[in-house]
Coordinates of C-alpha atoms in Angstrom, one line a residue:
X262 CA -129.8 116.8 8.3
X263 CA -130.7 116.0 5.3
X264 CA -128.7 112.5 5.4
X265 CA -130.1 111.8 8.7
X266 CA -133.6 112.5 7.9
X267 CA -133.3 110.4 4.5
X268 CA -132.0 107.4 6.8
X269 CA -135.2 108.0 9.0
X270 CA -137.3 107.7 5.8
X271 CA -135.8 104.4 4.7
X272 CA -137.1 102.7 8.4
X273 CA -140.6 102.9 7.3
X274 CA -142.8 100.3 5.7
X275 CA -145.9 102.1 3.9
X276 CA -148.9 100.1 2.5
X277 CA -151.2 102.6 0.6
X278 CA -154.6 101.2 -1.3
X279 CA -157.2 102.9 -3.2
X280 CA -159.8 102.2 -4.9
X281 CA -158.5 100.3 -8.8
X282 CA -154.5 99.8 -7.7
X283 CA -152.9 98.9 -4.7
X284 CA -149.5 100.3 -5.0
X285 CA -146.8 98.5 -2.4
X286 CA -143.7 100.4 -1.5
X287 CA -141.0 98.5 -0.2
X288 CA -137.4 100.4 2.2
X289 CA -134.9 98.2 3.5
X290 CA -131.9 99.4 4.7
X291 CA -128.9 97.9 7.0
X292 CA -129.3 100.5 9.9
X293 CA -125.3 100.5 10.8
X294 CA -124.0 104.7 10.9
X295 CA -121.2 103.4 8.0
X296 CA -123.9 101.0 6.0
X297 CA -126.7 101.8 4.1
X298 CA -129.4 99.9 1.8
X299 CA -131.9 101.2 0.0
X300 CA -135.0 99.4 -1.8
X301 CA -138.2 100.7 -3.2
X302 CA -139.9 98.8 -5.7
X303 CA -143.8 100.5 -6.7
X304 CA -145.6 97.3 -7.3
X305 CA -149.6 97.5 -9.5
X306 CA -151.5 94.9 -8.0
X307 CA -153.6 95.5 -10.7
X308 CA -151.8 94.5 -14.0
X309 CA -148.9 93.2 -12.1
X310 CA -146.3 95.2 -13.4
X311 CA -143.2 96.0 -10.8
X312 CA -141.7 99.4 -12.1
X313 CA -138.0 99.6 -12.6
X314 CA -136.2 101.1 -9.8
X315 CA -132.7 101.9 -9.1
X316 CA -130.8 100.7 -6.2
X317 CA -128.8 103.1 -4.6
X318 CA -126.5 102.7 -1.0
X319 CA -124.8 104.7 0.5
X320 CA -120.8 103.6 1.2
X321 CA -118.4 105.2 3.8
X322 CA -116.5 104.2 6.8
X323 CA -117.6 107.3 8.5
X324 CA -121.0 108.4 9.1
X325 CA -120.6 111.9 8.5
X326 CA -119.2 111.5 4.4
X327 CA -121.4 108.9 3.1
X328 CA -121.4 108.6 -0.9
X329 CA -124.0 107.7 -2.7
X330 CA -124.0 105.5 -5.7
X331 CA -126.1 103.4 -8.3
X332 CA -125.5 100.0 -7.7
X333 CA -128.5 98.4 -10.3
X334 CA -131.5 98.1 -10.8
X335 CA -133.9 95.6 -8.2
X336 CA -136.3 92.9 -9.9
X337 CA -138.8 91.2 -9.0
X338 CA -138.8 89.0 -5.6
X339 CA -139.1 85.2 -6.6
X340 CA -142.1 83.9 -4.2
X341 CA -142.1 80.7 -6.1
X342 CA -138.9 78.8 -7.5
X343 CA -135.8 79.0 -6.9
X344 CA -132.7 81.3 -7.8
X345 CA -130.0 80.6 -10.4
X346 CA -125.8 81.0 -10.7
X347 CA -124.9 84.0 -11.0
X348 CA -127.9 85.9 -9.2
X349 CA -127.0 89.2 -8.1
X350 CA -128.6 90.4 -4.6
X351 CA -128.6 92.5 -1.5
X352 CA -129.0 90.1 2.1
X353 CA -132.1 91.9 3.6
X354 CA -131.0 91.1 6.5
X355 CA -127.1 92.2 6.6
X356 CA -127.0 94.7 3.7
X357 CA -124.4 93.4 2.0
X358 CA -124.1 92.7 -2.0
X359 CA -123.8 89.2 -3.3
X360 CA -124.0 86.5 -5.9
X361 CA -125.6 83.6 -6.1
X362 CA -123.3 80.2 -6.4
X363 CA -125.4 77.3 -6.1
X364 CA -128.8 76.4 -4.0
X365 CA -129.1 73.4 -0.9
X366 CA -132.5 72.4 -0.5
X367 CA -132.0 72.1 3.8
X368 CA -134.8 70.7 6.0
X369 CA -136.5 73.8 8.2
X370 CA -137.7 72.0 12.0
X371 CA -139.5 75.5 13.1
X372 CA -140.6 74.8 16.8
X373 CA -142.4 77.7 16.5
X374 CA -145.3 76.2 13.6
X375 CA -147.4 73.1 16.1
X376 CA -147.2 70.3 13.5
X377 CA -149.5 67.2 13.7
X378 CA -148.0 63.9 15.3
X379 CA -146.7 62.4 12.2
X380 CA -143.5 63.1 10.3
X381 CA -142.4 65.0 12.9
X382 CA -139.0 64.8 14.5
X383 CA -138.6 64.8 18.6
X384 CA -136.3 66.4 21.0
X385 CA -133.1 64.6 21.6
X386 CA -133.2 63.3 25.7
X387 CA -132.9 66.1 28.1
X388 CA -132.8 68.7 25.7
X389 CA -135.7 71.3 27.4
X390 CA -139.3 70.2 25.9
X391 CA -140.6 67.2 24.7
X392 CA -142.0 68.6 21.6
X393 CA -142.1 66.8 18.0
X394 CA -141.0 69.3 15.5
X395 CA -142.1 68.6 11.7
X396 CA -139.4 69.4 8.8
X397 CA -140.4 71.6 5.8
X398 CA -137.5 72.1 2.3
X399 CA -136.5 74.9 2.4
X400 CA -133.8 76.8 0.2
X401 CA -130.9 78.0 1.0
X402 CA -128.0 79.5 -1.5
X403 CA -124.1 78.7 -1.1
X404 CA -122.7 82.8 -2.1
X405 CA -120.1 85.2 -2.1
X406 CA -120.1 88.3 -0.2
X407 CA -118.7 92.1 -2.5
X408 CA -115.2 92.4 -0.1
X409 CA -115.9 96.0 -0.4
X410 CA -118.9 95.4 2.2
X411 CA -117.3 93.5 4.2
X412 CA -116.2 96.2 7.0
X413 CA -119.8 97.3 7.0
X414 CA -121.3 94.6 8.5
X415 CA -121.3 94.7 11.7
X416 CA -124.3 92.3 12.7
X417 CA -122.2 89.5 12.8
X418 CA -119.0 88.6 14.0
X419 CA -117.5 87.5 10.9
X420 CA -118.6 87.3 7.3
X421 CA -117.5 83.8 6.4
X422 CA -120.1 80.7 7.1
X423 CA -117.9 77.9 5.7
X424 CA -114.9 77.0 7.7
X425 CA -112.7 73.1 6.9
X426 CA -110.6 70.7 9.0
X427 CA -107.2 71.4 7.6
X428 CA -105.6 68.1 6.1
X429 CA -103.9 65.9 8.4
X430 CA -100.1 67.7 8.2
X431 CA -101.2 71.3 7.9
X432 CA -100.1 72.7 11.6
X433 CA -104.1 74.6 11.6
X434 CA -106.5 72.9 12.9
X435 CA -109.1 74.7 10.9
X436 CA -109.4 78.0 7.9
X437 CA -112.4 79.5 6.9
X438 CA -113.0 81.1 3.4
X439 CA -113.9 84.6 3.7
X440 CA -117.2 86.0 2.1
X441 CA -118.2 82.5 1.7
X442 CA -122.1 82.6 2.9
X443 CA -125.1 80.7 3.6
X444 CA -128.1 82.8 2.2
X445 CA -132.1 82.3 2.8
X446 CA -134.5 82.5 0.2
X447 CA -136.6 85.0 1.5
X448 CA -133.3 87.0 2.7
X449 CA -132.5 87.6 -1.5
X450 CA -133.3 90.9 -2.5
X451 CA -132.7 90.6 -6.7
X452 CA -131.2 92.8 -8.9
X453 CA -129.3 93.6 -12.0
X454 CA -126.2 95.4 -13.3
X455 CA -124.1 96.4 -16.5
X456 CA -121.2 95.7 -14.9
X457 CA -119.0 92.7 -16.0
X458 CA -117.5 92.1 -12.5
X459 CA -119.7 93.6 -10.0
X460 CA -118.5 91.5 -7.3
X461 CA -115.2 91.7 -5.9
X462 CA -114.2 88.9 -4.5
X463 CA -111.2 86.7 -5.0
X464 CA -113.1 83.6 -6.0
X465 CA -115.5 85.7 -8.3
X466 CA -113.7 85.3 -11.3
X467 CA -112.3 82.0 -11.2
X468 CA -116.4 80.4 -10.2
X469 CA -118.0 82.9 -13.2
X470 CA -117.6 83.9 -15.8
X471 CA -119.8 86.8 -17.6
X472 CA -122.3 85.5 -20.6
X473 CA -124.6 88.2 -21.8
X474 CA -126.6 85.9 -23.0
X475 CA -128.7 84.8 -20.5
X476 CA -130.5 85.4 -17.4
X477 CA -128.6 86.5 -15.2
X478 CA -125.8 86.8 -17.2
X479 CA -123.0 84.7 -15.4
X480 CA -122.5 81.2 -15.3
X481 CA -120.8 78.9 -13.6
X482 CA -117.2 78.1 -15.2
X483 CA -115.7 74.2 -14.8
X484 CA -113.8 75.5 -11.6
X485 CA -117.2 76.3 -9.4
X486 CA -118.8 72.9 -10.8
X487 CA -115.4 70.6 -9.5
X488 CA -115.2 72.7 -6.2
X489 CA -119.1 72.0 -5.8
X490 CA -118.7 67.8 -6.3
X491 CA -115.3 67.8 -4.7
X492 CA -116.6 69.6 -1.1
X493 CA -120.1 68.7 -1.1
X494 CA -120.1 67.0 1.5
X495 CA -118.3 69.7 3.9
X496 CA -120.6 72.5 2.4
X497 CA -123.8 70.7 2.7
X498 CA -126.5 72.8 4.1
X499 CA -129.0 69.9 4.9
X500 CA -130.6 71.0 8.8
X501 CA -131.8 74.4 10.0
X502 CA -134.0 74.6 13.8
X503 CA -135.6 78.0 14.5
X504 CA -137.4 78.9 17.9
X505 CA -138.9 81.7 19.1
X506 CA -138.9 83.2 23.2
X507 CA -140.5 86.4 23.6
X508 CA -139.5 88.1 20.1
X509 CA -136.3 86.7 19.7
X510 CA -136.0 84.0 17.3
X511 CA -133.0 81.3 17.4
X512 CA -132.0 80.3 14.2
X513 CA -129.3 77.5 14.1
X514 CA -127.5 75.3 11.4
X515 CA -125.1 72.9 11.9
X516 CA -122.2 71.3 9.5
X517 CA -119.8 67.9 9.7
X518 CA -116.7 69.1 9.3
X519 CA -115.2 65.5 9.8
X520 CA -113.1 63.7 11.9
X521 CA -109.3 63.8 12.9
X522 CA -107.1 61.4 14.6
X523 CA -105.8 62.6 18.3
X524 CA -103.5 60.9 20.7
X525 CA -105.3 57.1 19.4
X526 CA -109.1 58.6 20.0
X527 CA -111.1 59.5 16.7
X528 CA -112.3 63.3 17.1
X529 CA -115.6 64.7 15.1
X530 CA -115.8 68.0 14.1
X531 CA -118.9 70.4 13.6
X532 CA -119.4 73.8 12.5
X533 CA -122.2 75.4 13.9
X534 CA -124.3 79.0 12.8
X535 CA -126.3 80.7 15.0
X536 CA -128.4 83.7 14.4
X537 CA -130.5 85.7 17.1
X538 CA -133.2 88.4 16.0
X539 CA -135.1 90.9 18.1
X540 CA -139.1 90.3 16.2
X541 CA -139.8 93.0 18.7
X542 CA -140.0 96.5 19.2
X543 CA -137.8 96.4 23.1
X544 CA -133.7 96.7 23.1
X545 CA -132.6 93.7 24.6
X546 CA -129.0 92.8 24.8
X547 CA -127.9 89.5 24.6
X548 CA -125.1 88.3 27.9
X549 CA -125.5 85.5 28.9
X550 CA -125.2 81.8 27.3
X551 CA -125.6 78.2 28.6
X552 CA -125.0 75.3 26.5
X553 CA -125.6 71.5 27.1
X554 CA -123.4 68.9 25.2
X555 CA -124.1 65.3 25.1
X556 CA -122.1 62.7 23.3
X557 CA -123.1 59.1 22.1
X558 CA -120.1 58.5 24.3
X559 CA -122.2 59.1 27.1
X560 CA -120.7 62.0 27.9
X561 CA -122.7 65.5 29.2
X562 CA -120.5 68.4 29.2
X563 CA -122.8 72.2 30.4
X564 CA -120.8 75.1 29.3
X565 CA -121.3 78.8 30.8
X566 CA -120.3 82.1 30.1
X567 CA -120.4 85.9 29.0
X568 CA -121.7 87.1 25.6
X569 CA -120.5 84.9 22.4
X570 CA -117.7 84.9 20.6
X571 CA -116.3 87.5 23.2
X572 CA -119.3 90.3 22.5
X573 CA -122.8 91.2 23.8
X574 CA -124.5 92.4 20.8
X575 CA -128.1 94.8 21.4
X576 CA -130.4 93.6 19.3
X577 CA -133.0 96.6 18.8
X578 CA -135.1 97.8 15.6
X579 CA -132.8 99.2 13.8
X580 CA -130.4 96.7 13.9
X581 CA -132.2 93.5 14.6
X582 CA -130.1 90.5 14.5
X583 CA -126.5 89.6 14.7
X584 CA -124.8 86.0 13.6
X585 CA -122.2 83.7 14.6
X586 CA -120.2 81.0 14.0
X587 CA -118.9 78.5 16.5
X588 CA -117.5 75.1 16.2
X589 CA -117.3 72.2 18.3
X590 CA -115.5 68.7 18.5
X591 CA -116.7 65.1 20.2
X592 CA -115.0 61.5 20.6
X593 CA -118.1 60.0 19.2
X594 CA -119.7 60.1 15.9
X595 CA -122.7 62.6 17.1
X596 CA -124.7 63.9 19.8
X597 CA -127.3 66.6 20.4
X598 CA -126.8 70.6 22.1
X599 CA -129.0 72.3 23.1
X600 CA -129.6 75.4 25.7
X601 CA -130.2 78.8 26.5
X602 CA -129.1 82.5 25.7
X603 CA -129.5 85.2 28.9
X604 CA -131.4 88.0 27.8
X605 CA -131.3 91.4 29.6
X606 CA -133.6 94.1 28.9
X607 CA -133.3 97.9 29.5
X608 CA -134.9 98.2 32.5
X609 CA -132.1 95.5 33.9
X610 CA -134.4 92.7 34.1
X611 CA -133.9 89.2 32.4
X612 CA -135.1 86.5 30.4
X613 CA -134.0 82.9 28.5
X614 CA -134.0 82.6 25.0
X615 CA -134.3 78.8 24.3
X616 CA -132.0 77.5 21.6
X617 CA -133.4 75.0 19.9
X618 CA -131.9 71.1 20.2
X619 CA -130.0 69.8 17.1
X620 CA -128.3 67.0 16.3
X621 CA -124.4 66.7 15.8
X622 CA -124.5 63.5 12.6
X623 CA -121.3 62.5 11.4
X624 CA -123.5 60.8 8.5
X625 CA -120.7 61.9 5.7
X626 CA -117.5 60.1 4.0
X627 CA -114.5 60.9 5.7
X628 CA -112.4 59.1 3.2
X629 CA -111.5 62.8 1.4
X630 CA -110.2 65.9 3.1
X631 CA -112.4 68.9 2.0
X632 CA -110.5 70.9 -0.7
X633 CA -111.1 74.2 -0.1
X634 CA -108.6 76.1 -2.1
X635 CA -107.7 73.1 -3.9
X636 CA -108.2 73.8 -8.1

């Protein structure tokens, strides 16, 4: 009873004011039965001080056996500037512990914002609507996910957002690096810890070293710098596309992966990461997907199917987001994708949510294959 009452208490966001001071108490939780993260920060706006509050988490694979453990102390969220290499954080949506490796500066094309006529990006030919979208710079981070938290991330189809094309002589077409993710600046909840190895990941000690003289106290090793430089074309996040339909927001991030030769023709590969977020209070479920894929070669392919990656996720106030990654290949160096998700309400009615159109561009150098785990 006490545990469930505590869980319910975490779901509230309370703002209270008095005449002299304004205190804001924030509580954020991943409300899956197996995992919770609790954040509470008390800030006095009159004096600008933020109180240090312990970060505590429930970690258990069974709802009836939660264990409360202290992870660290929350730090002030950065409203301006960026987080440095070695910054520990909790993901505000998926609740996992992670650490920042390095930042990316992407162009965010938000179709929910009406732009001026200049400096806009037109929709690809044939896509829904004719709206031009202005891009703005937005910071994302390459991060490592703590492997202890991966089994508890129920709102994602996989815990990696990075896949590579295998070398030509490798029998596998693709391979992934588990626990390597991209995180938007606003999804970072920074904290600090006294542990020298606060994140469990096989690449943590290869990429980072403990340095108590700096803040945050983790510095990049030469192996991280070399790996980033060598794999930059395959890791780089450049464009992010976002659109909201009836309180369901869809965010798409495409990545070019490279080109391979197959049966005397060139095949170009991309991966794309999609997040669906329920911005409202009504429970809905994703039932179908409908894609339109245009290739520069002149072909237009239509793809329909049940759910996404074998799942039909429910989006509720308690679990508002779902994220997955997939891949597409074209026999042309560029193309476009757009489409819709069919969403079902609790009363059985349906509506279509637009997937923002995005380009598939192969403007990277294909000469050097991705290095993956090579150091």
